[in-house]
């Protein structure tokens, strides 16, 4: 642990900083829009790859609707980046973080089996 608590950071932030801070959804929307444009895909192209309608893609990219956390893996797979990248947690587009997290979750589940139902 680095000795800094999240609550301490929040307490030091001004109301304006908190209100103007980008949300994960807005970061994801901007990155999805940018990655789609880099690939010269239309919104309909991305919609087919993700399994949503073109209108849903438009709504997410424009911010009219929030990018649902449950949708992030489909967007990440379609765009060839990590969920962490889409969320703005890293600028690394590769997937090692996800692979490590998946492995850690599997190991945790395997070492802590669910109790049997009576």
Short mmCIF file of C-alpha atoms in Angstrom, two decimals:
data_model
loop_
_atom_site.label_atom_id
_atom_site.label_comp_id
_atom_site.label_asym_id
_atom_site.label_seq_id
_atom_site.Cartn_x
_atom_site.Cartn_y
_atom_site.Cartn_z
CA UNK A 1 0.00 0.00 0.00
CA UNK A 2 1.31 3.46 -0.82
CA UNK A 3 -0.09 5.11 2.32
CA UNK A 4 -2.59 7.33 0.49
CA UNK A 5 -6.23 6.53 1.02
CA UNK A 6 -8.82 7.14 -1.67
CA UNK A 7 -11.02 8.95 0.87
CA UNK A 8 -8.16 11.40 1.58
CA UNK A 9 -7.88 12.24 -2.11
CA UNK A 10 -11.63 12.79 -2.44
CA UNK A 11 -11.68 15.03 0.63
CA UNK A 12 -9.02 17.28 -0.95
CA UNK A 13 -10.90 17.63 -4.24
CA UNK A 14 -13.04 20.68 -4.79
CA UNK A 15 -16.67 20.37 -5.78
CA UNK A 16 -15.82 21.66 -9.26
CA UNK A 17 -13.10 19.02 -9.69
CA UNK A 18 -15.52 16.28 -8.71
CA UNK A 19 -18.36 17.59 -10.89
CA UNK A 20 -16.08 18.05 -13.93
CA UNK A 21 -14.23 14.76 -13.58
CA UNK A 22 -14.78 12.49 -16.57
CA UNK A 23 -16.82 9.38 -15.93
CA UNK A 24 -15.75 5.91 -16.98
CA UNK A 25 -18.64 5.95 -19.43
CA UNK A 26 -17.52 9.22 -21.05
CA UNK A 27 -13.93 7.98 -21.30
CA UNK A 28 -15.12 4.68 -22.81
CA UNK A 29 -17.38 6.50 -25.27
CA UNK A 30 -14.54 8.71 -26.48
CA UNK A 31 -12.15 5.78 -26.83
CA UNK A 32 -14.73 3.63 -28.62
CA UNK A 33 -15.48 6.47 -31.04
CA UNK A 34 -11.77 7.08 -31.66
CA UNK A 35 -10.91 3.41 -32.16
CA UNK A 36 -13.85 2.95 -34.54
CA UNK A 37 -12.70 5.97 -36.55
CA UNK A 38 -9.09 4.68 -36.64
CA UNK A 39 -10.40 1.51 -38.25
CA UNK A 40 -12.59 3.52 -40.66
CA UNK A 41 -15.59 1.52 -39.52
CA UNK A 42 -19.07 2.93 -39.63
CA UNK A 43 -21.26 2.76 -36.56
CA UNK A 44 -23.16 -0.03 -38.34
CA UNK A 45 -19.88 -1.97 -38.77
CA UNK A 46 -19.13 -1.72 -35.06
CA UNK A 47 -22.73 -2.54 -34.17
CA UNK A 48 -22.49 -5.85 -36.06
CA UNK A 49 -19.24 -6.75 -34.33
CA UNK A 50 -20.57 -5.88 -30.85
CA UNK A 51 -24.09 -7.20 -31.25
CA UNK A 52 -25.92 -3.91 -30.71
CA UNK A 53 -27.97 -1.76 -33.04
CA UNK A 54 -26.42 1.20 -34.87
CA UNK A 55 -28.69 3.48 -32.83
CA UNK A 56 -27.24 2.01 -29.61
CA UNK A 57 -23.71 2.69 -30.88
CA UNK A 58 -24.69 6.28 -31.74
CA UNK A 59 -26.23 6.74 -28.29
CA UNK A 60 -23.12 5.41 -26.52
CA UNK A 61 -20.63 7.38 -28.61
CA UNK A 62 -22.59 10.63 -28.21
CA UNK A 63 -23.08 10.18 -24.47
CA UNK A 64 -26.88 10.11 -24.72
CA UNK A 65 -26.69 6.71 -23.04
CA UNK A 66 -23.93 5.49 -20.76
CA UNK A 67 -21.69 2.70 -21.92
CA UNK A 68 -22.83 -0.24 -19.81
CA UNK A 69 -20.04 -2.03 -17.94
CA UNK A 70 -21.48 -5.33 -19.19
CA UNK A 71 -20.94 -4.16 -22.79
CA UNK A 72 -17.27 -3.28 -22.34
CA UNK A 73 -15.90 -6.79 -23.01
CA UNK A 74 -17.76 -6.97 -26.35
CA UNK A 75 -16.44 -3.53 -27.36
CA UNK A 76 -12.91 -4.49 -26.24
CA UNK A 77 -13.01 -7.75 -28.22
CA UNK A 78 -14.35 -6.06 -31.34
CA UNK A 79 -11.80 -3.25 -31.18
CA UNK A 80 -8.85 -5.44 -30.12
CA UNK A 81 -8.07 -3.57 -26.91
CA UNK A 82 -8.40 -4.24 -23.21
CA UNK A 83 -11.39 -3.30 -21.08
CA UNK A 84 -8.94 -1.41 -18.85
CA UNK A 85 -7.96 0.72 -21.85
CA UNK A 86 -11.60 1.49 -22.70
CA UNK A 87 -12.24 2.48 -19.08
CA UNK A 88 -9.27 4.85 -19.04
CA UNK A 89 -7.39 2.84 -16.41
CA UNK A 90 -4.39 2.50 -18.70
CA UNK A 91 -3.13 3.92 -21.96
CA UNK A 92 -1.79 0.47 -22.90
CA UNK A 93 -4.14 -0.98 -25.50
CA UNK A 94 -2.87 -4.54 -25.06
CA UNK A 95 -4.58 -7.15 -22.93
CA UNK A 96 -1.98 -8.43 -20.42
CA UNK A 97 -3.79 -6.77 -17.53
CA UNK A 98 -7.04 -8.57 -18.39
CA UNK A 99 -5.27 -11.88 -18.80
CA UNK A 100 -3.57 -11.45 -15.42
CA UNK A 101 -6.85 -10.40 -13.78
CA UNK A 102 -8.70 -13.36 -15.27
CA UNK A 103 -6.00 -15.71 -14.03
CA UNK A 104 -6.11 -14.16 -10.55
CA UNK A 105 -9.90 -14.45 -10.41
CA UNK A 106 -9.76 -18.10 -11.50
CA UNK A 107 -7.12 -18.85 -8.87
CA UNK A 108 -9.20 -17.11 -6.21
CA UNK A 109 -12.33 -19.06 -7.16
CA UNK A 110 -10.42 -22.33 -7.27
CA UNK A 111 -8.88 -21.78 -3.84
CA UNK A 112 -12.16 -20.60 -2.29
CA UNK A 113 -14.88 -22.98 -3.44
CA UNK A 114 -18.48 -22.01 -2.76
CA UNK A 115 -19.90 -23.61 0.35
CA UNK A 116 -22.26 -26.48 -0.34
CA UNK A 117 -25.94 -25.73 -0.03
CA UNK A 118 -27.58 -27.70 2.79
#
